[in-house]
């Protein structure tokens, strides 16, 4: 076993003996012959374990130990006393000052080694546990935030549905045309909720590693064509032109045939959603040696460096706002990023604020 051990003893013979035992075991050892010096050196570079003599002039081991335990920077390093003071009271004082163990002098090498080893192991377990704990707290806070935003985002379409449903119930005399308009709004709000729930489930499944991605050769141009066709109507409604520049040559990528359209759809719908009325959106495919690159180019507001840094995070609703009353959850790109990365590809954005944006997907060529 390896490890960084620090030995403090004012007796040079003891010091030499201990260092010899420890170095033969393969430990890295640093030493000090006084409490003051030890504190300085330990603060400068933390060891994993400290072996500390009790009877020393000026500052004794108890004092050194208390000092180490008071200081947040050093307080996690386990201290083992090594001392000729051997009655129960001395040992108790040692534990009270914060030590984890006590070795009596004269000591036997195997005992020193066994105790050092077991406290190194314990120390490492403790550290691993703390790290795991911190990670769990972080994940828990993230889940809380996730739930909070999801609940908030579900509430507004739900209140639309409830509002129109109540109006219809309270006013049976409502004429057919108005009733159809209400029902259309109810249907819209429900599909928004369904979409949001689907996105949340996708994010969840991706995070749990439960989403099965199957890559196979897929025609990228064909997938782009279908998405572009599906968005012609909404582009027209905003006076935008949406065009696919057909690639020259083959555009077969290794991708998941189910999720590929969803990824392209996210980029195209964003370009339309955040571009002003009347602006064009262009989809094109570039064919490099081993990768295929699909680009969605818009002339919308673009993104600042600050926004770009947050772009692929969950619930990233940034400076650009929808220009036609579309909905935004801020999940789309975070899903795209996870999906494309699990297909060994990548997604990115090239943009200067105020000058449009180019989003690209890169996938391995088939
Ligand atoms: N083409 C773009 N131009 C300018 N800003 C954009 C563009 N695409 C995305 N953004 C910004 O990035 C944010 C995150 O986009 P993302 O697709 O993840 O979420 P969304 O579109 O808000 O909601 P969702 O896709 O979940 O319905 C958007 O809210 C928007 O501010
Ligand atoms: Mg989006």
GROMACS .gro file of C-alpha atoms in nm, residues 132-150 207 314-315:
model
   22
  132UNK     CA    1  -2.024   1.061  -0.279
  133UNK     CA    2  -2.235   1.247  -0.028
  134UNK     CA    3  -2.159   1.581  -0.187
  135UNK     CA    4  -2.246   1.437  -0.530
  136UNK     CA    5  -2.576   1.300  -0.400
  137UNK     CA    6  -2.667   1.636  -0.245
  138UNK     CA    7  -2.590   1.805  -0.574
  139UNK     CA    8  -2.804   1.556  -0.766
  140UNK     CA    9  -3.084   1.595  -0.515
  141UNK     CA   10  -3.079   1.974  -0.549
  142UNK     CA   11  -3.080   1.935  -0.927
  143UNK     CA   12  -3.381   1.703  -0.907
  144UNK     CA   13  -3.564   1.953  -0.685
  145UNK     CA   14  -3.498   2.226  -0.935
  146UNK     CA   15  -3.605   1.999  -1.219
  147UNK     CA   16  -3.932   1.914  -1.045
  148UNK     CA   17  -3.996   2.279  -0.960
  149UNK     CA   18  -3.953   2.395  -1.317
  150UNK     CA   19  -4.152   2.104  -1.458
  207UNK     CA   20  -2.975   1.041  -1.748
  314UNK     CA   21  -3.127   2.189  -1.886
  315UNK     CA   22  -3.400   2.455  -1.882
   0.00000   0.00000   0.00000
